[in-house]
Coordinates of C-alpha atoms (C1' of nucleotides) in Angstrom, one line a residue:
Chain A
M77 CA 0.0 0.0 0.0
N78 CA 2.4 2.7 1.1
R79 CA 5.9 1.8 -0.1
G80 CA 9.1 3.6 0.2
R81 CA 11.9 3.2 -2.2
I82 CA 15.5 3.9 -1.5
S83 CA 18.0 3.4 -4.3
Q84 CA 21.3 2.2 -2.9
K85 CA 24.7 1.9 -4.4
G86 CA 24.9 -0.7 -7.1
A87 CA 21.4 -0.2 -8.5
V88 CA 19.9 -2.3 -5.7
T89 CA 16.5 -1.1 -4.8
I90 CA 15.2 -1.9 -1.4
E91 CA 11.5 -1.7 -1.3
F92 CA 9.8 -1.6 2.1
C93 CA 6.6 -0.6 3.7
I94 CA 6.4 2.5 5.7
P95 CA 3.9 2.2 8.6
E96 CA 0.8 4.2 8.2
V97 CA 1.2 5.7 11.7
T98 CA 4.5 7.2 10.5
I99 CA 2.9 8.9 7.6
R100 CA 0.2 10.3 9.8
R101 CA 2.8 11.9 12.1
L102 CA 4.6 13.6 9.2
P103 CA 2.2 16.6 9.0
A104 CA 2.8 17.4 12.7
Y105 CA 6.5 17.4 12.0
L106 CA 6.0 19.5 8.9
R107 CA 3.9 22.1 10.8
L108 CA 6.6 22.3 13.5
L109 CA 9.2 22.9 10.9
S110 CA 7.2 25.7 9.4
E111 CA 7.0 27.3 12.9
L112 CA 10.7 26.8 13.4
E113 CA 11.4 28.5 10.1
K114 CA 9.4 31.5 11.2
E115 CA 11.5 31.6 14.4
H116 CA 14.6 31.5 12.1
A117 CA 15.8 28.3 13.6
E118 CA 18.3 26.6 11.3
I119 CA 18.8 23.3 13.1
V120 CA 16.5 21.2 15.2
S121 CA 17.2 18.1 17.2
S122 CA 14.8 15.2 17.6
R123 CA 14.7 16.2 21.3
D124 CA 13.5 19.7 20.4
M125 CA 10.9 18.2 18.1
S126 CA 9.8 15.8 20.8
I127 CA 9.1 18.7 23.2
R128 CA 7.0 20.5 20.7
T129 CA 5.1 17.7 19.1
G130 CA 4.6 15.3 22.1
Y131 CA 6.1 12.4 20.2
S132 CA 9.2 10.7 21.6
S133 CA 12.5 11.6 20.1
E134 CA 13.2 8.0 19.2
Q135 CA 10.0 7.8 17.4
I136 CA 10.7 11.0 15.5
R137 CA 14.2 9.7 14.5
K138 CA 12.8 6.4 13.5
D139 CA 10.0 8.0 11.4
L140 CA 12.4 10.3 9.6
A141 CA 15.0 7.5 9.1
Y142 CA 12.4 5.5 7.0
F143 CA 13.0 8.0 4.3
G144 CA 16.7 7.9 4.5
A145 CA 19.2 9.5 6.8
F146 CA 19.2 13.2 6.5
G147 CA 20.2 14.4 9.9
T148 CA 23.7 15.1 11.1
R149 CA 25.0 13.1 14.0
G150 CA 26.0 15.3 16.9
V151 CA 24.1 18.2 15.4
G152 CA 20.5 17.6 14.4
Y153 CA 18.4 18.2 11.3
R154 CA 18.5 21.2 9.1
V155 CA 15.1 22.8 9.3
D156 CA 14.9 24.0 5.7
L157 CA 16.1 20.7 4.2
L158 CA 13.9 18.5 6.4
K159 CA 10.9 20.7 5.7
K160 CA 11.5 20.5 2.0
R161 CA 12.0 16.8 2.2
L162 CA 8.8 16.2 4.1
R163 CA 6.8 18.3 1.7
T164 CA 8.1 16.2 -1.2
I165 CA 7.4 13.0 0.6
L166 CA 3.8 14.0 1.3
G167 CA 3.4 15.2 -2.3
L168 CA 2.8 18.8 -1.3
D169 CA 5.5 20.4 -3.4
E170 CA 3.1 20.7 -6.3
E171 CA -0.5 22.0 -6.1
V172 CA -3.0 19.3 -5.0
S173 CA -6.6 19.5 -6.3
V174 CA -9.4 18.3 -4.1
V175 CA -13.0 17.5 -4.9
L176 CA -15.6 18.1 -2.2
V177 CA -18.8 16.2 -2.2
G178 CA -21.5 17.6 0.1
A179 CA -21.7 21.3 0.4
G180 CA -23.8 21.4 3.5
R181 CA -22.8 23.3 6.6
L182 CA -19.9 21.0 7.4
G183 CA -18.8 20.8 3.8
Q184 CA -18.7 24.5 3.4
A185 CA -16.8 25.0 6.7
L186 CA -14.3 22.4 5.5
A187 CA -13.9 24.1 2.1
R188 CA -13.2 27.4 3.7
H189 CA -10.9 25.8 6.3
V190 CA -8.8 24.2 3.5
E191 CA -8.8 27.4 1.5
V192 CA -7.4 29.4 4.5
Q193 CA -5.0 26.8 5.8
H194 CA -3.3 25.6 2.7
H195 CA -1.9 27.5 -0.2
N196 CA -1.0 24.3 -2.0
I197 CA -4.1 22.2 -1.4
R198 CA -7.1 23.6 -3.2
I199 CA -10.7 22.6 -3.5
T200 CA -11.3 22.8 -7.2
R201 CA -14.6 21.1 -7.6
I202 CA -17.7 20.9 -5.4
F203 CA -20.7 18.6 -5.8
D204 CA -24.0 18.4 -4.0
V205 CA -27.5 17.1 -4.6
D206 CA -29.4 20.0 -3.0
E207 CA -30.9 22.2 -5.8
E208 CA -30.7 25.1 -3.4
I209 CA -27.0 24.9 -3.3
V210 CA -26.2 23.8 -6.8
G211 CA -25.0 26.8 -8.8
E212 CA -23.9 28.8 -5.7
I213 CA -20.3 29.8 -5.2
V214 CA -18.6 28.2 -2.2
A215 CA -15.0 29.1 -1.4
G216 CA -14.7 30.5 -4.9
V217 CA -16.0 27.3 -6.6
R218 CA -19.4 26.8 -8.3
V219 CA -21.3 23.9 -6.8
E220 CA -22.2 21.3 -9.4
H221 CA -25.0 18.7 -9.2
A222 CA -23.7 15.4 -7.9
S223 CA -25.3 13.5 -10.8
Q224 CA -22.8 15.2 -13.0
M225 CA -19.9 14.0 -10.9
G226 CA -18.8 11.0 -13.0
T227 CA -18.7 12.8 -16.3
S228 CA -17.5 16.0 -14.9
L229 CA -14.5 14.5 -13.2
K230 CA -13.4 12.3 -16.1
D231 CA -9.9 13.0 -17.3
Q232 CA -9.4 15.6 -14.5
E233 CA -6.8 13.7 -12.6
I234 CA -8.1 14.7 -9.2
R235 CA -6.8 12.2 -6.7
L236 CA -8.1 13.6 -3.5
A237 CA -11.6 14.0 -2.2
V238 CA -13.4 15.2 0.9
V239 CA -16.8 13.5 1.5
A240 CA -19.2 15.4 3.8
V241 CA -22.5 13.9 2.9
P242 CA -25.1 12.6 5.3
G243 CA -24.8 8.9 6.4
G244 CA -26.4 6.4 4.1
V245 CA -25.1 7.7 0.8
A246 CA -21.4 7.9 1.5
Q247 CA -20.5 4.4 0.2
E248 CA -22.0 5.1 -3.2
V249 CA -20.3 8.5 -3.3
V250 CA -17.0 6.9 -2.4
D251 CA -17.4 4.2 -5.1
A252 CA -18.2 6.9 -7.7
L253 CA -15.2 8.9 -6.7
A254 CA -13.0 5.8 -6.9
S255 CA -14.1 5.1 -10.5
A256 CA -13.5 8.7 -11.3
G257 CA -9.9 8.1 -10.4
V258 CA -9.8 9.5 -6.8
R259 CA -7.2 7.7 -4.7
A260 CA -7.6 9.1 -1.3
I261 CA -10.7 10.2 0.6
L262 CA -11.3 12.1 3.8
N263 CA -14.7 11.0 4.9
F264 CA -16.9 12.7 7.4
A265 CA -20.0 10.6 6.9
P266 CA -20.9 8.6 10.0
E267 CA -20.9 5.1 8.3
F268 CA -18.6 2.3 7.7
I269 CA -17.0 2.6 4.2
E270 CA -15.6 -0.3 2.4
S271 CA -12.5 1.0 0.7
P272 CA -12.5 0.4 -3.1
E273 CA -9.3 -1.3 -4.3
G274 CA -6.4 1.1 -4.2
V275 CA -8.2 3.9 -2.4
A276 CA -7.1 5.1 1.0
I277 CA -9.9 6.4 3.2
T278 CA -9.6 8.2 6.4
S279 CA -12.8 8.6 8.3
V280 CA -13.4 11.4 10.8
D281 CA -16.6 10.7 12.6
L282 CA -17.5 13.6 14.8
S283 CA -20.3 11.9 16.5
S284 CA -18.2 8.9 17.5
E285 CA -15.5 11.2 18.8
M286 CA -18.0 13.0 20.9
R287 CA -19.4 9.8 22.2
S288 CA -16.1 8.2 23.2
L289 CA -15.1 11.5 24.9
A290 CA -18.3 11.2 26.9
Y291 CA -16.9 8.0 28.3
F292 CA -13.6 9.7 29.3
A293 CA -15.5 12.7 30.8
R294 CA -17.4 10.3 32.9
G295 CA -14.6 7.8 33.6
S296 CA -12.2 10.3 35.0
L297 CA -14.4 11.6 37.7
E298 CA -15.7 9.8 40.8
Chain B
M1194 CA -7.0 6.6 33.0
N1195 CA -9.9 4.5 31.8
R1196 CA -10.8 1.9 34.3
G1197 CA -13.5 -0.8 34.3
R1198 CA -14.9 -2.3 37.4
I1199 CA -16.6 -5.6 37.6
S1200 CA -17.9 -6.6 41.0
Q1201 CA -17.6 -10.3 41.3
K1202 CA -19.0 -12.8 43.9
G1203 CA -17.7 -12.3 47.4
A1204 CA -17.3 -8.5 47.2
V1205 CA -14.1 -8.9 45.2
T1206 CA -13.6 -6.0 42.8
I1207 CA -11.4 -6.5 39.9
E1208 CA -10.1 -3.3 38.5
F1209 CA -8.5 -3.3 35.1
C1210 CA -7.8 -1.0 32.3
I1211 CA -9.8 -1.0 29.2
P1212 CA -7.8 -0.1 26.1
E1213 CA -8.5 3.2 24.7
V1214 CA -8.9 1.7 21.2
T1215 CA -11.8 -0.4 22.5
I1216 CA -13.6 2.7 23.9
R1217 CA -13.1 4.4 20.5
R1218 CA -14.8 1.5 18.7
L1219 CA -17.9 1.5 21.0
P1220 CA -19.6 4.3 19.2
A1221 CA -19.5 2.4 15.9
Y1222 CA -21.1 -0.6 17.6
L1223 CA -23.7 1.7 19.1
R1224 CA -24.6 3.2 15.8
L1225 CA -24.9 -0.2 14.2
L1226 CA -27.2 -1.3 17.0
S1227 CA -29.4 1.7 16.4
E1228 CA -29.6 0.8 12.8
L1229 CA -30.4 -2.8 13.6
E1230 CA -33.1 -1.7 16.0
K1231 CA -34.7 0.3 13.1
E1232 CA -34.6 -2.9 11.1
H1233 CA -36.4 -4.7 13.9
A1234 CA -33.5 -7.1 14.4
E1235 CA -33.6 -8.6 17.9
I1236 CA -30.4 -10.6 17.9
V1237 CA -27.0 -9.9 16.3
S1238 CA -23.9 -12.0 16.1
S1239 CA -20.4 -10.7 16.2
R1240 CA -20.1 -11.9 12.6
D1241 CA -23.0 -9.7 11.5
M1242 CA -21.5 -6.8 13.4
S1243 CA -18.2 -7.5 11.7
I1244 CA -19.6 -7.2 8.3
R1245 CA -21.3 -3.9 9.0
T1246 CA -18.6 -2.2 10.9
G1247 CA -15.4 -3.5 9.3
Y1248 CA -14.0 -4.7 12.6
S1249 CA -13.2 -8.4 13.0
S1250 CA -15.6 -10.5 14.9
E1251 CA -13.0 -11.5 17.4
Q1252 CA -12.2 -8.0 18.1
I1253 CA -15.8 -7.1 18.6
R1254 CA -16.3 -10.0 21.0
K1255 CA -13.2 -9.1 22.9
D1256 CA -14.2 -5.4 23.1
L1257 CA -17.6 -6.3 24.4
A1258 CA -16.3 -8.9 26.9
Y1259 CA -14.3 -6.2 28.6
F1260 CA -17.5 -5.0 30.1
G1261 CA -18.7 -8.5 31.1
A1262 CA -20.3 -11.3 29.1
F1263 CA -23.7 -10.3 27.9
G1264 CA -24.0 -12.4 24.8
T1265 CA -25.5 -15.8 24.6
R1266 CA -23.4 -18.7 23.3
G1267 CA -24.8 -20.2 20.2
V1268 CA -27.1 -17.3 19.6
G1269 CA -25.5 -13.9 19.7
Y1270 CA -26.2 -10.5 21.4
R1271 CA -29.6 -9.1 22.1
V1272 CA -29.8 -5.8 20.2
D1273 CA -31.8 -3.9 22.7
L1274 CA -29.8 -5.0 25.7
L1275 CA -26.4 -4.4 24.1
K1276 CA -27.4 -1.0 22.9
K1277 CA -28.6 0.0 26.3
R1278 CA -25.5 -1.4 27.9
L1279 CA -23.2 0.5 25.5
R1280 CA -25.1 3.8 26.1
T1281 CA -24.6 3.3 29.8
I1282 CA -21.0 2.6 29.4
L1283 CA -20.4 5.6 27.3
G1284 CA -22.4 7.8 29.7
L1285 CA -25.0 8.6 27.2
D1286 CA -28.1 7.6 29.1
E1287 CA -28.3 11.0 30.7
E1288 CA -28.0 14.3 28.9
V1289 CA -24.5 15.4 28.3
S1290 CA -23.7 19.1 28.3
V1291 CA -20.9 20.4 26.1
V1292 CA -19.2 23.8 26.0
L1293 CA -18.0 25.0 22.6
V1294 CA -15.1 27.4 22.5
G1295 CA -14.6 29.1 19.1
A1296 CA -17.7 30.0 17.2
G1297 CA -16.1 30.6 13.8
R1298 CA -17.2 28.8 10.8
L1299 CA -16.0 25.4 11.9
G1300 CA -17.2 25.9 15.4
Q1301 CA -20.7 26.8 14.2
A1302 CA -20.8 23.9 11.8
L1303 CA -19.8 21.6 14.6
A1304 CA -22.4 23.1 16.9
R1305 CA -25.2 22.4 14.4
H1306 CA -23.8 19.0 13.6
V1307 CA -24.0 18.0 17.2
E1308 CA -27.5 19.5 17.6
V1309 CA -28.8 17.5 14.7
Q1310 CA -27.0 14.2 15.3
H1311 CA -27.5 13.8 19.1
H1312 CA -30.6 14.2 21.2
N1313 CA -28.6 13.5 24.4
I1314 CA -25.5 15.5 23.7
R1315 CA -26.2 19.2 23.8
I1316 CA -24.0 22.3 23.3
T1317 CA -25.2 24.4 26.2
R1318 CA -22.5 27.1 26.3
I1319 CA -20.6 28.9 23.5
F1320 CA -17.6 31.2 23.9
D1321 CA -15.6 33.3 21.4
V1322 CA -13.4 36.4 21.5
D1323 CA -14.8 38.0 18.3
E1324 CA -17.0 40.9 19.3
E1325 CA -19.0 40.4 16.1
I1326 CA -20.1 37.0 17.2
V1327 CA -20.5 37.5 20.9
G1328 CA -24.1 38.0 21.7
E1329 CA -25.3 36.2 18.6
I1330 CA -27.4 33.0 18.8
V1331 CA -25.7 29.9 17.4
A1332 CA -27.6 26.6 17.4
G1333 CA -29.9 28.1 20.0
V1334 CA -27.3 29.3 22.4
R1335 CA -26.1 32.8 23.0
V1336 CA -22.4 33.3 22.4
E1337 CA -20.5 34.6 25.5
H1338 CA -17.2 36.4 25.5
A1339 CA -14.3 34.0 26.1
S1340 CA -12.9 36.2 28.9
Q1341 CA -16.0 35.3 30.9
M1342 CA -15.4 31.6 30.5
G1343 CA -13.8 30.9 33.9
T1344 CA -16.4 32.6 36.0
S1345 CA -19.3 31.6 33.8
L1346 CA -18.5 27.9 33.9
K1347 CA -17.9 27.8 37.6
D1348 CA -20.2 25.3 39.4
Q1349 CA -21.7 24.3 36.1
E1350 CA -20.4 20.7 36.1
I1351 CA -19.8 20.7 32.3
R1352 CA -17.3 18.0 31.7
L1353 CA -17.1 18.0 27.9
A1354 CA -15.8 20.7 25.6
V1355 CA -15.2 21.2 21.9
V1356 CA -12.3 23.6 21.0
A1357 CA -12.5 25.1 17.6
V1358 CA -10.1 28.1 18.0
P1359 CA -7.3 29.0 15.7
G1360 CA -3.9 27.6 16.4
G1361 CA -1.8 29.4 18.9
V1362 CA -4.4 29.9 21.6
A1363 CA -5.6 26.3 22.0
Q1364 CA -3.3 25.4 24.9
E1365 CA -4.5 28.3 27.1
V1366 CA -8.1 27.5 26.2
V1367 CA -7.6 23.9 27.2
D1368 CA -6.0 24.9 30.4
A1369 CA -8.8 27.3 31.2
L1370 CA -11.4 24.6 30.5
A1371 CA -9.5 22.1 32.6
S1372 CA -9.5 24.4 35.6
A1373 CA -13.2 25.0 35.0
G1374 CA -13.7 21.3 35.6
V1375 CA -13.9 20.0 32.0
R1376 CA -12.6 16.5 31.8
A1377 CA -12.7 15.6 28.1
I1378 CA -12.0 17.8 25.1
L1379 CA -12.4 17.4 21.4
N1380 CA -9.8 19.8 19.9
F1381 CA -9.8 21.0 16.3
A1382 CA -6.9 23.5 16.7
P1383 CA -3.9 22.5 14.7
E1384 CA -1.4 22.4 17.5
F1385 CA 0.1 20.0 20.0
I1386 CA -1.8 20.2 23.3
E1387 CA -0.3 19.1 26.6
S1388 CA -3.1 17.4 28.4
P1389 CA -3.7 18.8 31.8
E1390 CA -3.8 16.2 34.6
G1391 CA -7.0 14.1 34.4
V1392 CA -8.2 15.6 31.1
A1393 CA -8.7 13.4 28.0
I1394 CA -8.0 15.2 24.8
T1395 CA -8.8 14.0 21.3
S1396 CA -7.4 16.1 18.6
V1397 CA -8.8 16.2 15.1
D1398 CA -6.5 18.1 12.8
L1399 CA -8.1 18.5 9.5
S1400 CA -5.0 19.9 7.8
S1401 CA -2.9 17.0 8.9
E1402 CA -5.5 14.6 7.7
M1403 CA -5.5 16.3 4.3
R1404 CA -1.8 16.2 4.2
S1405 CA -1.3 12.6 5.1
L1406 CA -4.0 11.7 2.5
A1407 CA -2.0 13.6 -0.1
Y1408 CA 0.7 11.1 0.5
F1409 CA -1.6 8.2 0.0
A1410 CA -3.1 9.8 -3.1
R1411 CA 0.4 10.1 -4.6
G1412 CA 1.7 6.8 -3.2
S1413 CA -1.0 4.6 -4.7
L1414 CA -0.4 5.6 -8.3
E1415 CA 2.6 5.1 -10.5
Chain C
dC755 C1' 30.4 15.4 23.4
dA756 C1' 25.9 15.6 21.4
dC757 C1' 23.0 13.8 18.5
dT758 C1' 21.6 10.5 14.8
dG759 C1' 20.4 5.9 13.2
dT760 C1' 19.1 1.4 14.5
dG761 C1' 19.1 -3.4 16.2
dA762 C1' 17.1 -5.5 20.5
dA763 C1' 13.6 -5.5 24.0
dT764 C1' 9.2 -4.4 25.4
dA765 C1' 4.5 -3.2 25.2
dA766 C1' 0.2 -3.0 22.8
dA767 C1' -3.2 -4.6 19.7
dT768 C1' -5.0 -8.0 16.7
dT769 C1' -5.8 -12.6 15.1
dC770 C1' -5.9 -17.5 15.9
dA771 C1' -7.9 -21.4 17.7
dC772 C1' -10.6 -23.7 20.6
dA773 C1' -13.1 -24.8 24.9
dG774 C1' -17.7 -24.1 26.7
dC775 C1' -22.5 -23.4 26.2
dC776 C1' -27.2 -22.8 24.3
Chain D
dG858 C1' -24.3 -26.6 15.1
dG859 C1' -23.4 -22.1 15.9
dC860 C1' -21.8 -18.6 18.5
dT861 C1' -19.5 -16.5 22.6
dG862 C1' -15.6 -15.8 25.6
dT863 C1' -10.8 -16.2 26.1
dG864 C1' -5.9 -17.8 26.6
dA865 C1' -2.0 -18.3 23.3
dA866 C1' 0.4 -16.8 19.1
dT867 C1' 1.3 -13.3 16.2
dT868 C1' 1.8 -8.9 14.5
dT869 C1' 2.5 -4.1 15.0
dA870 C1' 4.2 -0.1 17.4
dT871 C1' 7.0 2.0 20.8
dT872 C1' 10.9 2.4 23.8
dC873 C1' 15.4 1.2 25.2
dA874 C1' 20.1 1.3 24.7
dC875 C1' 24.1 2.0 22.4
dA876 C1' 27.3 2.0 18.4
dG877 C1' 28.7 5.3 14.9
dT878 C1' 29.9 9.9 13.5
dG879 C1' 30.5 14.9 12.7

DNA sequence: CACTGTGAATAAATTCACAGCC
DNA sequence: GGCTGTGAATTTATTCACAGTG
């Protein structure tokens, strides 16, 4: 699923699998590096990073080492280089187009959130079924009718999608996106989604988060 | 942190720790049970649950067994009983009050989301620093100024909070909430939060989710 | 000497496999 | 026979501990 490749001397290519947990920590490292850059730090040690991300320094070193050694022993990591490297690894050095399906309240908030937070991730297409919303401009993009999605996305090479539809229709939306060539989906619909072959799905279920927190709120008293 | 208690014969109390991952799966089970109830199913097996949640049947059985055995061998689990039991475990059988800090676009969307999705989880207080928003009614609640938070929450026994403020101020908001007695927080601010003693924090970082998905979108092609 | 990179040790979570029961 | 409940085996993730290096 997620492979790393390191070409080594003698044309030997080692292929290995990078744990998903590692990938999911990279954005936190990247954010820290951006902060450090603003603070004009040039070098950062795994220990410094540990303090400001909450991850252990060993874990940080191990995560980074998956992509090859680019720290300097006795010194640390160069902030600019590491940042650049992480951006490349994540695929953020060129602009990323995202399609949003579901322009309800949550969808719209997400669209604007993305627009504000990321200069290199851009919502370029929005779909919904609600006739009231179709045709409106959300975060600078005209909302299209969801029935057009298949044809409209053909040959568009959009690989990332955000799904913010009500529960019950998310699976079919995901399947449609998958056949339109989307390879990774951030899903907010509260339902179990069967990942189509070759598609990565991350589900954020706000209701479930609230409910498990209710347990912890209760559990930690008494 | 999260303890379970089972009183056994002879006044012996076994105290053990229930893995956090288990707690976080319970809402998915609960949702499925609500669906099953609508379908008038009376009994469900771990295998059925597996198919509809994506978790393995062994895992489901193990998770449920942490709270005591309430299935019937050879038959399965009673939908109504199991649902009721899970609601009690999660602390959802009585109304849960939630304070929202940050009534920007995301905060407002979340407030309405909660309002629609949950009859027993209710946003009862909202705080923000923006003078434009303070005094407005969001999801039926008047927005108060964040500077009032400490005094306003005193003796309110609100144990759950949603934090949807911009990065940079989340830690102080969390600390303030903690000293106001909040025990569990769902944080959307994109920064590392040091959990105050006895407070459970779940962070949902939309930017990070997007960025790690960018990796998977890229990784799975070529 | 300080810090990286990494095998080895440990801890945590999942899956296997089956005994026990309806 | 079919399904739960659970120890044992396995896999996965994290931490330890230290060799290697600028």
